[in-house]
Coordinates of C-alpha atoms in Angstrom, one line a residue:
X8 CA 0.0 0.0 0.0
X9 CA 2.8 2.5 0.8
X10 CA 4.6 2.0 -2.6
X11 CA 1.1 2.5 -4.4
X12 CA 1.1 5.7 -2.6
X13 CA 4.7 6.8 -3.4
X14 CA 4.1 5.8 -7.2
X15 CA 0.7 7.9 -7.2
X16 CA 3.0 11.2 -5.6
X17 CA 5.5 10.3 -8.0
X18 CA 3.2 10.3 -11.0
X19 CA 1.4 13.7 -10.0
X20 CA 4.7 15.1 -9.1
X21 CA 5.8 14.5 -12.7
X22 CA 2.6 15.6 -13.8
X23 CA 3.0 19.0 -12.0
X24 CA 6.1 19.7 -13.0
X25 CA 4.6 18.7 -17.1
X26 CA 2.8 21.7 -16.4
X27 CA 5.1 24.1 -15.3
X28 CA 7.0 23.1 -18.1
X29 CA 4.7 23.4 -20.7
X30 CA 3.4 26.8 -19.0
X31 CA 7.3 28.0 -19.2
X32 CA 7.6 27.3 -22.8
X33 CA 4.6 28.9 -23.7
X34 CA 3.8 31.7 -21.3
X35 CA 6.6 33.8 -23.5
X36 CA 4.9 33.5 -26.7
X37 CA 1.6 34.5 -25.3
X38 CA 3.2 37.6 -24.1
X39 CA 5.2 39.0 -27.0
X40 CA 1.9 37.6 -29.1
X41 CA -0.2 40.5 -26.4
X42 CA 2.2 43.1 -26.9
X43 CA 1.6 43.1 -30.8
X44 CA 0.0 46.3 -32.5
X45 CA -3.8 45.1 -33.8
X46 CA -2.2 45.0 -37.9
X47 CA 0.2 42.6 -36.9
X48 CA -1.7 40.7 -34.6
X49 CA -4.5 40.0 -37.6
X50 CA -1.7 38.9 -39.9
X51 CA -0.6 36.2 -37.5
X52 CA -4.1 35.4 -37.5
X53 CA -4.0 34.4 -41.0
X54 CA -0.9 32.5 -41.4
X55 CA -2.5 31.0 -38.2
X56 CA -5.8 30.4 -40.1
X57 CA -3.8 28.8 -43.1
X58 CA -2.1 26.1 -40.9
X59 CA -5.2 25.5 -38.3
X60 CA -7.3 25.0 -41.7
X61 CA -5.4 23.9 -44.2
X62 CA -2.4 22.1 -42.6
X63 CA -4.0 20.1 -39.0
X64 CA -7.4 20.8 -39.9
X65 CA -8.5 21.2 -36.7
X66 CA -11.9 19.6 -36.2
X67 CA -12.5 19.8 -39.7
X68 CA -15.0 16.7 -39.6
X69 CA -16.9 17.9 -36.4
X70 CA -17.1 21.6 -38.3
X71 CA -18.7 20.0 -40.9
X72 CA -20.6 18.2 -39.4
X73 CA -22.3 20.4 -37.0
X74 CA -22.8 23.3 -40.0
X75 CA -24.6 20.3 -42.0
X76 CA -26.9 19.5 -39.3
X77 CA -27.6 23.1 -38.1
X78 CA -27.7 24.9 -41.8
X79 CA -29.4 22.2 -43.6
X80 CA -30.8 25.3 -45.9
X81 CA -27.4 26.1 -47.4
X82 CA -25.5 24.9 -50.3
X83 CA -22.4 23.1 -49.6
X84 CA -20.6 25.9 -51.7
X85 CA -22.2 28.4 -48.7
X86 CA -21.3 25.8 -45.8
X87 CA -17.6 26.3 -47.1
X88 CA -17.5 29.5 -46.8
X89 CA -19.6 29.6 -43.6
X90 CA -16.7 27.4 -42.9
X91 CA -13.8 29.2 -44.0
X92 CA -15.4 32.4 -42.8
X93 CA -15.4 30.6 -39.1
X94 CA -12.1 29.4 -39.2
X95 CA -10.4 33.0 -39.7
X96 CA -12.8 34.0 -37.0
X97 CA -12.0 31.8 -34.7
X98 CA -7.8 32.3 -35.3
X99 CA -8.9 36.2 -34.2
X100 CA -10.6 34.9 -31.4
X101 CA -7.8 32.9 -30.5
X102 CA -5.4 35.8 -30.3
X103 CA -7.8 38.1 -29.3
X104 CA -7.6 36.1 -25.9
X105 CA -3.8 36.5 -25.9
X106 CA -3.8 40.1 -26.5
X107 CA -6.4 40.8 -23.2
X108 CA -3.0 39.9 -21.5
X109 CA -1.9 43.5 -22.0
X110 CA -4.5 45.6 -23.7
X111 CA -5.1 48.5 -22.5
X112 CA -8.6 50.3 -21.2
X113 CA -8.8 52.6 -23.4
X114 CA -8.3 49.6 -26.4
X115 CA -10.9 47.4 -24.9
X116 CA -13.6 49.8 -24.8
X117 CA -13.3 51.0 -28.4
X118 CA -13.2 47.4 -29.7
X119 CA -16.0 46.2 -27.8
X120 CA -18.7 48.3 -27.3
X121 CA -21.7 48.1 -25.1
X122 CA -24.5 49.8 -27.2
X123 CA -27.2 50.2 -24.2
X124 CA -25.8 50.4 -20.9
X125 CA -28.1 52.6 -19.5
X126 CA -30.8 50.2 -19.8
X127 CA -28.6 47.7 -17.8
X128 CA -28.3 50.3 -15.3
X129 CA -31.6 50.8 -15.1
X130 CA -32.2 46.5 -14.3
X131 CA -29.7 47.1 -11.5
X132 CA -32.1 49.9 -9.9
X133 CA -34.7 47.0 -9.7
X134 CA -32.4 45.5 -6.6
X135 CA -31.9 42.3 -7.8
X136 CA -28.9 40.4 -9.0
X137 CA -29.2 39.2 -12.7
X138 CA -28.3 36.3 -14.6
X139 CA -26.7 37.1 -17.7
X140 CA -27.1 34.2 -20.3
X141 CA -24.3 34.0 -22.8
X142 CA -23.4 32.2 -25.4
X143 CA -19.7 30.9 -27.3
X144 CA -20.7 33.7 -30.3
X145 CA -18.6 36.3 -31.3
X146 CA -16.2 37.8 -28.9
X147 CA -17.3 36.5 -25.4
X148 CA -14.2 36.7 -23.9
X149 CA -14.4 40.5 -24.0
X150 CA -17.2 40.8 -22.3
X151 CA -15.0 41.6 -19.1
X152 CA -14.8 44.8 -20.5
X153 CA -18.2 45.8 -18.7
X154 CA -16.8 45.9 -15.5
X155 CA -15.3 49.3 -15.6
X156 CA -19.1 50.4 -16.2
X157 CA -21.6 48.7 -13.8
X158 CA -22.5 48.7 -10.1
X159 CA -22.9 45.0 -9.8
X160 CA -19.5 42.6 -8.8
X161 CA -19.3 40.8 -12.2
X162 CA -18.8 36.8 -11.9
X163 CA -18.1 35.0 -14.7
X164 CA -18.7 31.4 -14.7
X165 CA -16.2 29.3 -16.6
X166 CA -14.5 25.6 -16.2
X167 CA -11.5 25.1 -14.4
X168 CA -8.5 24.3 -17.0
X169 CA -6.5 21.2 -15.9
X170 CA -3.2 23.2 -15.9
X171 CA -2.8 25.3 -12.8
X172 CA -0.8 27.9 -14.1
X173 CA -2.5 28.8 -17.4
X174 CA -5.9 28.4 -14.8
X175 CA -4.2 31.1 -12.7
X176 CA -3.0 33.0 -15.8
X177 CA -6.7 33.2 -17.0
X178 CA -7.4 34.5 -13.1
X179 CA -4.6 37.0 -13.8
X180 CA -5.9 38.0 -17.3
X181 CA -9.5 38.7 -16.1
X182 CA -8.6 40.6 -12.5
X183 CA -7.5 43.3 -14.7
X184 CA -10.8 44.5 -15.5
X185 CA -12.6 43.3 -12.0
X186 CA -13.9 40.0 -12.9
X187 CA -14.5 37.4 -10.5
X188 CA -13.9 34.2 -11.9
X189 CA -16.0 30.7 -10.0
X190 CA -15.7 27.4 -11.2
X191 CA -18.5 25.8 -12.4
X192 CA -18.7 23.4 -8.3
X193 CA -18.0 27.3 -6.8
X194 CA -20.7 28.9 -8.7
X195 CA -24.0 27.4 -6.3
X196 CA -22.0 28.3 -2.8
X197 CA -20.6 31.2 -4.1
X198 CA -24.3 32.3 -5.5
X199 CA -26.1 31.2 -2.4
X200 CA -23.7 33.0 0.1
X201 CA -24.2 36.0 -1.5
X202 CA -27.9 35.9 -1.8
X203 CA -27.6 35.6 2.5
X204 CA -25.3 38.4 2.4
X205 CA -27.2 40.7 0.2
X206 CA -23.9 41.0 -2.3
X207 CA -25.6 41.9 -5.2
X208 CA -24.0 40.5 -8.6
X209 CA -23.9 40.2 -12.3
X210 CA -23.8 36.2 -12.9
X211 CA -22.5 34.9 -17.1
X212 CA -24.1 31.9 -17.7
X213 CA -22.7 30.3 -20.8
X214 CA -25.5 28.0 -21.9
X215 CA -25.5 27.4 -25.0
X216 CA -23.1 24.3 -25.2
X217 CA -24.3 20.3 -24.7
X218 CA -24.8 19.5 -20.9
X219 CA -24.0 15.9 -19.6
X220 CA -26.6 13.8 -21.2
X221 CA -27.3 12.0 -17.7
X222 CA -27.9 15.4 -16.2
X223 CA -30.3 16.9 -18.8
X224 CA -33.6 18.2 -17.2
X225 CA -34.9 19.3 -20.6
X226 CA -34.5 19.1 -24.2
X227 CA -35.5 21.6 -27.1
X228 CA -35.2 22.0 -31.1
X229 CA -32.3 23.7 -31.6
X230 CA -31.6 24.4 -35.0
X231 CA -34.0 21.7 -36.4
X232 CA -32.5 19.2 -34.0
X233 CA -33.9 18.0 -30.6
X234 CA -31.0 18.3 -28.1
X235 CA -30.4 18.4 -24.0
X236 CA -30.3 22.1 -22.6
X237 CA -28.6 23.9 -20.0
X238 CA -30.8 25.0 -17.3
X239 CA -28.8 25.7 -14.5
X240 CA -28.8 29.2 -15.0
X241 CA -32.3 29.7 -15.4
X242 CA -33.0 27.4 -12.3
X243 CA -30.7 29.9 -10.2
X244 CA -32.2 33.0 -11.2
X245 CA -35.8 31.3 -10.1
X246 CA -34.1 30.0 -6.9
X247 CA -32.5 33.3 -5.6
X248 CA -34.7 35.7 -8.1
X249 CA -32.7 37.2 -10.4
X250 CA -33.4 39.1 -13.1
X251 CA -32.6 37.6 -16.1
X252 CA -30.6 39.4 -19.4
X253 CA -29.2 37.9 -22.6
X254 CA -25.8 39.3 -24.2
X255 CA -26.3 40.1 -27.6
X256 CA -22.8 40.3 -29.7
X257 CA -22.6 41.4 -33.2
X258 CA -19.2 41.5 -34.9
X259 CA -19.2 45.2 -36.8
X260 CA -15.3 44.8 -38.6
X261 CA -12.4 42.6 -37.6
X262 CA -11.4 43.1 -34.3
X263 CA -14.7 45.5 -33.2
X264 CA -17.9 44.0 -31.6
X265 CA -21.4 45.7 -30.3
X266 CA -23.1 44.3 -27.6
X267 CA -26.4 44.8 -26.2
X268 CA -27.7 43.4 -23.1
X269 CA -31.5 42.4 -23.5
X270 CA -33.4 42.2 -20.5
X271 CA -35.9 39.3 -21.3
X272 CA -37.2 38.5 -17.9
X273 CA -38.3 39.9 -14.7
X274 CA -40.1 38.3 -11.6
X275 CA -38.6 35.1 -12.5
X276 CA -40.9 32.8 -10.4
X277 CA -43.9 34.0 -12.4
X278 CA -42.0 31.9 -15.4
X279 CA -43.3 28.2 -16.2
X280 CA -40.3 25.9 -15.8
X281 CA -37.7 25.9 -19.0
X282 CA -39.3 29.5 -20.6
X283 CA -36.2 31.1 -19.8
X284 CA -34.0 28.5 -21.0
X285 CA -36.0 27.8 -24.2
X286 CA -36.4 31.3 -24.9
X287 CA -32.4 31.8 -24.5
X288 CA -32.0 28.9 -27.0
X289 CA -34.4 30.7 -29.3
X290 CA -32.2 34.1 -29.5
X291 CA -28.9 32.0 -30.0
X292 CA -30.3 30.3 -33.1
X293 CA -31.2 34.1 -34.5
X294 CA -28.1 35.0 -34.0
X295 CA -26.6 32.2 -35.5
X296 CA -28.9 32.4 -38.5
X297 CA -28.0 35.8 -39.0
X298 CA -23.7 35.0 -39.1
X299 CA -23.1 31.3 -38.6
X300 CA -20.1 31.9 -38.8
X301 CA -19.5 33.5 -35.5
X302 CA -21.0 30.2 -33.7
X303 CA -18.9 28.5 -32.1
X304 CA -18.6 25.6 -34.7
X305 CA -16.0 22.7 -33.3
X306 CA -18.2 22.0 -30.2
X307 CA -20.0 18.6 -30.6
X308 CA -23.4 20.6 -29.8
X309 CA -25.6 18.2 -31.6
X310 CA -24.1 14.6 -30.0
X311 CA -27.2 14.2 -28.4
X312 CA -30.0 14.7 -30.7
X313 CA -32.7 12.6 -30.6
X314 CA -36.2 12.3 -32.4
X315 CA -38.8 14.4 -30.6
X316 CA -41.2 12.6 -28.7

């Protein structure tokens, strides 16, 4: 039993120091990649683009895929582009994340605009923390930027990456502009202790993605397929009565976004069961009809499908 413990210390110890390693390779890239001017930052993107598409093909199949089964309506001439279209977006988005490391304030908020705050403001004046639904469309990762312009402490939801140091990188990243970061197993404790403190907050659900089939409470059409939902955040903001807002993103040029926070539900309680969610689902498929190629395409959304009963 002792040298099954020693070989279980030895085997995370290497694992640890794996990480560190790969952390000290790479951290250095990520920073000189953050410290480029925007020009040169989109040119990497598209030698990046060239060998993520046409040299690994990353995902290729499961792009494919999923733009078959969502945008049945299309030509396959206008799912290549859809997918060629992604694939340059997603490069930007990519090193978009890397330059948050050091962009500046001023940067971020011409970028990535928000095009109604006041009316957020005004849902704070209601007294009641709010569940933000979001969605892996467009630039979601600077949505921290709203920080710097609301009342509420800002938590944003996310799932814990395996290696500890770019985890705590990611921590690092987001403090600049006041985000809280929670784990998805931190999010109910950290949600419920505030409700008992009467800490009001701004909670990002991102909901839009495939839950655990075994855990699904309810499935919907989504994009002409039926397919488990989220509900978690919509069973919080009923639990602890939040309001409950959906965050809009359109991409206006490369490398500047609007967003508009719609507020789609108040007294929460009032709601029948799975409104909110559904109704969440039903403005992420608009969006997605209106530039597919801002979805988040190499997520296995549509694993689960089934035949509607």
């Amino acid at each position: 039993m002792l040298k099954l413990f020693r070989e279980k210390d030895y085997i995370c110890s290497n694992f640890l120091s794996m990480q560190l390693l790969m952390y000290i390779l790479f951290y250095p890239l990520i920073w000189c990649i953050s410290k480029l001017p925007f020009r040169l930052l989109y040119l990497l993107s598209d030698c990046v683009c060239f060998i993520v598409y046409r040299v690994v093909r990353y995902r290729i199949k499961t792009v494919r895929e999923n733009i078959a089964l969502a945008l049945p309506h299309l030509t396959l001439t206008e799912r290549i582009e859809v997918e060629r279209k992604f694939y340059h977006h997603l490069c930007d988005l990519f090193l978009e994340m890397m330059k948050t490391l050091s962009i500046t304030d001023d940067e971020i908020n011409a970028r990535f605009i928000y095009t109604n705050i006041d009316e957020y403001l005004a849902l704070e004046k209601k007294q009641k923390s709010i569940a933000l639904l979001c969605a892996h469309y467009n630039s979601y990762e600077w949505t921290i930027s709203i920080n710097s312009k609301i009342s509420f402490e800002a938590f944003a939801i996310y799932k814990k990456i395996n290696n500890v140091h770019f985890d705590r990188l990611v921590h690092q990243i987001r403090s600049r502009f006041k985000a809280t970061l929670i784990t998805n197993k931190e999010a109910i404790p950290k949600i419920s202790q505030n409700a008992r403190n009467k800490h009001l907050g701004l909670y990002g659900f991102a909901s839009d993605q495939s839950p655990r089939v075994n855990a699904a409470h309810h499935w919907k059409n989504f994009m002409g397929h039926y397919v488990p939902v989220h509900t978690g955040g919509e069973m919080l903001a009923k639990k602890y009565d939040m309001n409950v807002a959906f965050l809009k993103i359109k991409k206006v040029k490369r490398g500047f976004y609007e967003a508009e926070l719609v507020n789609i539900y108040e007294n929460v309680k009032d709601i029948p069961n799975y409104e909110i969610s559904d109704r969440f689902m039903e403005m992420v498929e608009q969006q997605i009809l209106e530039a597919p190629e801002f979805y988040l395409w190499t997520h296995k959304r549509w694993k689960h499908r089934k035949e509607q009963a």
